[in-house]
Structure formats: C-alpha cells, structure tokens
XYZ file of N, CA, C and O in Angstrom:
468
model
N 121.109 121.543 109.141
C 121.869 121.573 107.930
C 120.972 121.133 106.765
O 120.417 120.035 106.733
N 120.872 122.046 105.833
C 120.474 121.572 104.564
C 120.832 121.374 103.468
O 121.646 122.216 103.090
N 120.545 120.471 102.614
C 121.261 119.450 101.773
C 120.464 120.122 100.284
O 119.345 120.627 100.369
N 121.189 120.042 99.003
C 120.282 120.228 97.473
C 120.625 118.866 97.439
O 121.351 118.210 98.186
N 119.887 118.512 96.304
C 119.803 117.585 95.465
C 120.599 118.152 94.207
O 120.461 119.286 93.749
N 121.497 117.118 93.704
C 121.976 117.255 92.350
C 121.009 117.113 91.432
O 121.243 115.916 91.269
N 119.948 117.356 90.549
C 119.417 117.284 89.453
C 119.561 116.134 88.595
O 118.837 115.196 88.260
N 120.970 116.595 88.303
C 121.577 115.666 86.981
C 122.186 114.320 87.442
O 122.483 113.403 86.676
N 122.340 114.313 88.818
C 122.994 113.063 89.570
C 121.693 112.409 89.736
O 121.789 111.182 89.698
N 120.412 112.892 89.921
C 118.839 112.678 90.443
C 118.853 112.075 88.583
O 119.434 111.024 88.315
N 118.533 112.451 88.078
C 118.147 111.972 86.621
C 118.826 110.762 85.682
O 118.321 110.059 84.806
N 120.788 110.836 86.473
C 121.081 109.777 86.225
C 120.906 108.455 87.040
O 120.841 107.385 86.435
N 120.812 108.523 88.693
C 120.057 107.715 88.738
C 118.911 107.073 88.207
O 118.884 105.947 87.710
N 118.179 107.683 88.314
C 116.710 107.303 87.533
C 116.648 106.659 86.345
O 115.774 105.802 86.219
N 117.470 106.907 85.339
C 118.446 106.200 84.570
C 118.351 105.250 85.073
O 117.313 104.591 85.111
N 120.028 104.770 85.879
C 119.992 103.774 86.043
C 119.323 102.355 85.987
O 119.329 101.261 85.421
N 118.758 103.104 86.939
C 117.634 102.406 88.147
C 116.497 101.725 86.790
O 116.332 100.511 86.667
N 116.019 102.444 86.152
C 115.272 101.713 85.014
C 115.977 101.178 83.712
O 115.253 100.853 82.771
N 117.395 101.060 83.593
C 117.595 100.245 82.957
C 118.542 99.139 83.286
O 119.411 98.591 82.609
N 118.140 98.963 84.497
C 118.727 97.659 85.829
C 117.594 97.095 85.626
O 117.604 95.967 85.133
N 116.010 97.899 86.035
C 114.784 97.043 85.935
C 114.768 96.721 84.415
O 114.229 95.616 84.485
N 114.951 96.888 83.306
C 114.571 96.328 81.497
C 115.662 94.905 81.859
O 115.466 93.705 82.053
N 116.708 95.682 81.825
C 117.787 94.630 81.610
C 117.637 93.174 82.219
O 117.776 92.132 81.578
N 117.352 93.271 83.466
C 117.128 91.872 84.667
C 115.508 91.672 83.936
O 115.589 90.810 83.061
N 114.295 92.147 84.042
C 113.480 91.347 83.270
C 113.647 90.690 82.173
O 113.121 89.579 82.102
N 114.475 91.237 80.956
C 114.578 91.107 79.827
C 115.873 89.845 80.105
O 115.725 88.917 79.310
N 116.825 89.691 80.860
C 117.728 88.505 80.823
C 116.651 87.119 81.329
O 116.749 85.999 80.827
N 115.643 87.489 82.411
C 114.708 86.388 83.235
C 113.834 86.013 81.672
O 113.624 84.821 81.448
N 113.354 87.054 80.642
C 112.578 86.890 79.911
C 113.283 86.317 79.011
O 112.554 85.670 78.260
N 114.383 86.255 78.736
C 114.985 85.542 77.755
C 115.212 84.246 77.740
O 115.073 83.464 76.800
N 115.876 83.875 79.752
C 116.116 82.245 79.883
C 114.670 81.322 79.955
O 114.834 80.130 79.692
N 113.482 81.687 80.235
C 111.861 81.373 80.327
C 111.803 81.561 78.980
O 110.633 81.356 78.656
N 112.292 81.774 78.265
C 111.661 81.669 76.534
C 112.689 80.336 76.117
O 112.235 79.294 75.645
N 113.782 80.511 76.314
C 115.201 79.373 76.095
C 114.616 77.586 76.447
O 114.679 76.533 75.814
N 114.035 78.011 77.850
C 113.339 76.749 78.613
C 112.474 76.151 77.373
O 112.655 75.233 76.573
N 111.258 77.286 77.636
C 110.139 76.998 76.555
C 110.005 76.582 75.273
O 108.903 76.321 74.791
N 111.288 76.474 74.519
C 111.404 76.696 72.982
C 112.778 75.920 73.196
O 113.299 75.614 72.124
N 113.373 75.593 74.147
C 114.387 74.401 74.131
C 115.697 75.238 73.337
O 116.134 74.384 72.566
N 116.425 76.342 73.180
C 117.068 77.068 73.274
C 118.438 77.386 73.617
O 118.930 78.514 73.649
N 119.035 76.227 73.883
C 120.243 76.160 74.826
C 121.391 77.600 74.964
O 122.245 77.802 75.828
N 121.049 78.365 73.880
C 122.030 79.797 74.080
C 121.222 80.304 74.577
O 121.775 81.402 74.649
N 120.082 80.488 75.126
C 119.438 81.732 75.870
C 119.277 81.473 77.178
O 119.127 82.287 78.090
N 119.338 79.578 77.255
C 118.990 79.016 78.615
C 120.690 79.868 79.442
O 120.659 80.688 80.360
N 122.098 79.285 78.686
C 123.028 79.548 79.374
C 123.975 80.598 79.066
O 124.995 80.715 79.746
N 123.732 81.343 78.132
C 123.901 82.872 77.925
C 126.190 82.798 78.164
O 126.974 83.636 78.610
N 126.377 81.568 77.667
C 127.600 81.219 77.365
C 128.283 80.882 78.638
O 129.469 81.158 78.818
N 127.428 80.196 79.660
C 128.069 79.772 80.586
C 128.259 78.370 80.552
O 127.803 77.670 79.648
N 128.948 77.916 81.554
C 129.141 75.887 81.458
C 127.323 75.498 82.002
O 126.429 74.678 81.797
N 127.464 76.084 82.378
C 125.664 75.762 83.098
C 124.994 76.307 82.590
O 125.405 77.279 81.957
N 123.384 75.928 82.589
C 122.483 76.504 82.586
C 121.204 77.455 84.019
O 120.837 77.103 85.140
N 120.991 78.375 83.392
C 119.936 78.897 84.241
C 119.115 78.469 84.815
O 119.041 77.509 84.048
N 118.087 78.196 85.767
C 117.457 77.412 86.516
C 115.835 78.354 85.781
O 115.596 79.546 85.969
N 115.321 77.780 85.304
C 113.338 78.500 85.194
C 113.305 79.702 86.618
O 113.100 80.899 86.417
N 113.506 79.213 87.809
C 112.988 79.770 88.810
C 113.729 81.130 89.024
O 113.214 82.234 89.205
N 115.004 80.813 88.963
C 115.616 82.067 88.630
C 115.668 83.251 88.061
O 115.833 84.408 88.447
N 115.432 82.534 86.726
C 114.648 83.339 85.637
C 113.529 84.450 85.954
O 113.402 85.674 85.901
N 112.711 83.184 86.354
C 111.715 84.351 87.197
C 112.016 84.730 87.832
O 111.082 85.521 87.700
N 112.818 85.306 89.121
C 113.141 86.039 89.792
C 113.807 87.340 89.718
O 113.720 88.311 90.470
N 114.741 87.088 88.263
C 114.860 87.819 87.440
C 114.114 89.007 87.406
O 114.164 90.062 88.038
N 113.157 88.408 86.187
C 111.769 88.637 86.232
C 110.934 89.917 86.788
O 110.658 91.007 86.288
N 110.617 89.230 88.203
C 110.105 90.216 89.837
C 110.978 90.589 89.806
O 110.584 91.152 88.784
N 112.298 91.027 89.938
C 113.268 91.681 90.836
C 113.426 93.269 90.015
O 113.680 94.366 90.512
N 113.073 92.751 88.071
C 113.050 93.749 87.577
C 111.387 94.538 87.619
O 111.338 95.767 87.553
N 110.452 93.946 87.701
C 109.122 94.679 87.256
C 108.753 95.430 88.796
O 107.953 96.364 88.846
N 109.589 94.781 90.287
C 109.185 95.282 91.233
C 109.717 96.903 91.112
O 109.191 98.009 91.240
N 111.053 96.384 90.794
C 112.178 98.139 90.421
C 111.490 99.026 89.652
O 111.249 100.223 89.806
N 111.175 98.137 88.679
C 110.135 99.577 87.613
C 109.269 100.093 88.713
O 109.367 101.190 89.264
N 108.407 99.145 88.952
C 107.289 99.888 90.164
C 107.233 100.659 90.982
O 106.285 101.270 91.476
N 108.460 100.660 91.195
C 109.034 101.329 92.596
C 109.997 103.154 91.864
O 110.368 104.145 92.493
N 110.046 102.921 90.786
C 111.140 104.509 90.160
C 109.642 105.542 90.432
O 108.475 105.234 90.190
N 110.152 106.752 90.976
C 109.689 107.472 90.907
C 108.584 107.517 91.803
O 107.454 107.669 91.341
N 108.809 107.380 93.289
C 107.272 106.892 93.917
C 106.697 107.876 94.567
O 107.617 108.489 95.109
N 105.425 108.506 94.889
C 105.252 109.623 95.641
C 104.404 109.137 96.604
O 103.528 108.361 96.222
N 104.472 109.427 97.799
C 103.309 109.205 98.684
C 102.130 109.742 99.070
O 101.343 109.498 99.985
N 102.176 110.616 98.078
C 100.222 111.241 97.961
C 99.664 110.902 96.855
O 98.712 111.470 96.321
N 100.213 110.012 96.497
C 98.711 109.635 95.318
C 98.652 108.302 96.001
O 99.477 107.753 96.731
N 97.178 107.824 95.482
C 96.377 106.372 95.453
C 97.399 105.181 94.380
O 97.522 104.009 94.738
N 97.812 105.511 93.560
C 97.932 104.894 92.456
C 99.481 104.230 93.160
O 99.793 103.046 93.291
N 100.106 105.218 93.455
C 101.673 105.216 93.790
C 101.584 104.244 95.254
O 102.392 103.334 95.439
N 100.450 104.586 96.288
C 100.271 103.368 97.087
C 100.533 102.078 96.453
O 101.476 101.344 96.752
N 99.455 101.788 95.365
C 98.923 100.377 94.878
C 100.172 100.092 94.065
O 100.555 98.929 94.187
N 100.994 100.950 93.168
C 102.227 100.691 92.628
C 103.005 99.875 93.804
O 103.225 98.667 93.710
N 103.403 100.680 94.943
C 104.125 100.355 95.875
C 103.863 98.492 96.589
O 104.697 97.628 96.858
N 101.902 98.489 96.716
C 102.257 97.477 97.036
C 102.172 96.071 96.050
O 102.048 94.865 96.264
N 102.259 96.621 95.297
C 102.215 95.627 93.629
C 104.121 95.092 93.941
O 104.632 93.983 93.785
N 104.751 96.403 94.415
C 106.299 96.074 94.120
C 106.876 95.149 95.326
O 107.785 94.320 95.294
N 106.075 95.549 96.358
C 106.121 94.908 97.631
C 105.738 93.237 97.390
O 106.466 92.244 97.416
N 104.832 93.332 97.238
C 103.990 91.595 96.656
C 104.856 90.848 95.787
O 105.054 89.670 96.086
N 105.455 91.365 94.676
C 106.593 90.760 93.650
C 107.770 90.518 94.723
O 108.364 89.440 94.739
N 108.090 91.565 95.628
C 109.625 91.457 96.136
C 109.201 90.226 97.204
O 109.943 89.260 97.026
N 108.686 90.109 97.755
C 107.779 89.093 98.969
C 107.964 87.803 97.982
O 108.959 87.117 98.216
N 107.193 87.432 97.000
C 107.036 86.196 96.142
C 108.914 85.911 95.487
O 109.545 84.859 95.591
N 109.423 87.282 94.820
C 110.968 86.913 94.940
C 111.683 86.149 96.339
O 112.429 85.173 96.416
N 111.316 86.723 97.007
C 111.996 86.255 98.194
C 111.822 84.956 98.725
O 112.698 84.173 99.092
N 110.341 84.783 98.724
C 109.746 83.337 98.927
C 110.392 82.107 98.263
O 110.716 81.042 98.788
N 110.510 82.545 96.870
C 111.370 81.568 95.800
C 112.817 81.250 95.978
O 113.344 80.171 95.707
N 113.326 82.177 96.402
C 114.741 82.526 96.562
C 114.854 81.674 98.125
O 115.579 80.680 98.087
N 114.367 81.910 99.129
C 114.735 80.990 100.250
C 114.271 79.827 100.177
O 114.773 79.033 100.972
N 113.092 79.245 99.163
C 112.427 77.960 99.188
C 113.999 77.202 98.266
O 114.237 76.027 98.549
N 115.094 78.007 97.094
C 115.292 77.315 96.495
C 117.187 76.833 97.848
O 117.786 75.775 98.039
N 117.365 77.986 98.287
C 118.306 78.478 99.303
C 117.928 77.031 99.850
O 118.248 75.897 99.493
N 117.346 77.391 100.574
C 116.527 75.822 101.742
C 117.011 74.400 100.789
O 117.719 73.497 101.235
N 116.537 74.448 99.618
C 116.375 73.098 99.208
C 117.751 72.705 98.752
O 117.886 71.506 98.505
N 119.384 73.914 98.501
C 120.224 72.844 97.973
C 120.615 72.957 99.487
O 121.214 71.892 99.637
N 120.650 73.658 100.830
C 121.305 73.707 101.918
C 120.515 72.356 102.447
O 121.130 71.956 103.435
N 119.804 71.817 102.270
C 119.340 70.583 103.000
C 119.499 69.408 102.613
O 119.326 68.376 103.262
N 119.993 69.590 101.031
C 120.480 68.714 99.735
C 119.020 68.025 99.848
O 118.969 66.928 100.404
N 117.988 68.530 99.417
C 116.122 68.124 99.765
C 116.352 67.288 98.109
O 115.902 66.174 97.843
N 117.063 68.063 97.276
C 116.698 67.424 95.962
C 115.406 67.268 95.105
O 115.060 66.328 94.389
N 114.685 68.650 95.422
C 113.250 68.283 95.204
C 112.495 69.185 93.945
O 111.335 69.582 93.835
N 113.710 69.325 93.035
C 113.636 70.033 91.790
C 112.751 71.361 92.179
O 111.970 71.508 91.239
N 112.612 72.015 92.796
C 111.745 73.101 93.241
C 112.450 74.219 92.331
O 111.688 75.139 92.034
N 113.687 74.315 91.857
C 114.398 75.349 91.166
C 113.538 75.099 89.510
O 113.412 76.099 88.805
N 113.091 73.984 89.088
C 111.980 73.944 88.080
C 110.090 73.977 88.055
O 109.167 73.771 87.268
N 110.275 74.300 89.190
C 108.690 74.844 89.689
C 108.035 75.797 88.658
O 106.829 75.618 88.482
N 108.687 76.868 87.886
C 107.868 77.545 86.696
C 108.049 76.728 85.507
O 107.775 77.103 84.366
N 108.282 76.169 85.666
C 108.280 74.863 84.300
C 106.927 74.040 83.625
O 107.094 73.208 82.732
C-alpha cells in the first residue's frame, strides 16, 4: 500500500515545528536575560513563581535542538553534523532535566536548578 504526502499538511507542519523551536528559545532567552538584569516580569512571565535559570536553559536546547533537526536529509555531511549537534543539545537537556528531577525527588536541596547562574 502506498501512501502521498499532503504537501500543504507537510509545509504546515514545518511551520509549526519552527515556530515551537523560536518560541521555546525565545521564552528560555527571555527568563536568562530576567535572571541577569534582575527583571522580575520576564523571570515569572505573570506567574506566582518564578522560573528556575536551568530551565530556562532547557528551554533554550529544547528549542535550538528542534531548529536543527526541521528538515533533515540523510545524504548530506552537514545534515549528519546538524543531527548530531541536535542530539548533543537533547542529551545535555536531558542531563539537566534528570539532575534537577533527582534533586527535588531526594529533597538533596542543592540549588542545582541555579547552576547557569
């Protein structure tokens, strides 16, 4: 059985998909500027809390890995090294994300959620 591709369903993804990656960098890039410049509306973007730095960055990776990753082909060189550029960000997201997971599940208390600080 063979399948088309929608075009226009293909293009609005793609869409999407890159303005999921602007948006999530650009919110991580906003609370890492809030931190930096002491900011309190950008740190908590009108919540009772504030954003954590580390988060931020994760943010961050979660969006620049997505860019990396739109549009990938597997015969070029470049689209390899894209791939594992997106791979390496999603790996270091992840790393952060279970180091911070770990630290309130153990109640460690070991400010690690301000590690890009």
């Amino acid at each position: 059985m063979h399948y088309h591709s929608d075009v226009g369903l293909v293009r609005r993804l793609c869409l999407f998909s890159l303005f999921a990656a602007v948006l999530s960098s650009l919110v991580g890039l906003s609370v890492l500027i809030g931190w930096a410049l002491r900011i309190p509306v950008l740190v908590t973007w009108g919540a009772r809390s504030a954003t954590v730095p580390n988060t931020a960055a994760c943010f961050v990776l979660a969006g620049l890995s997505l860019a990396l990753l739109r549009n990938f082909n597997h015969n070029q060189p470049i689209q390899r090294a894209r791939k594992l550029a997106a791979n390496g960000l999603a790996a270091i997201f992840s790393l952060l994300s279970l180091l911070s997971l770990l630290n309130h599940i153990l109640a460690l208390h070991s400010d690690i959620d301000f590690l890009m600080l």
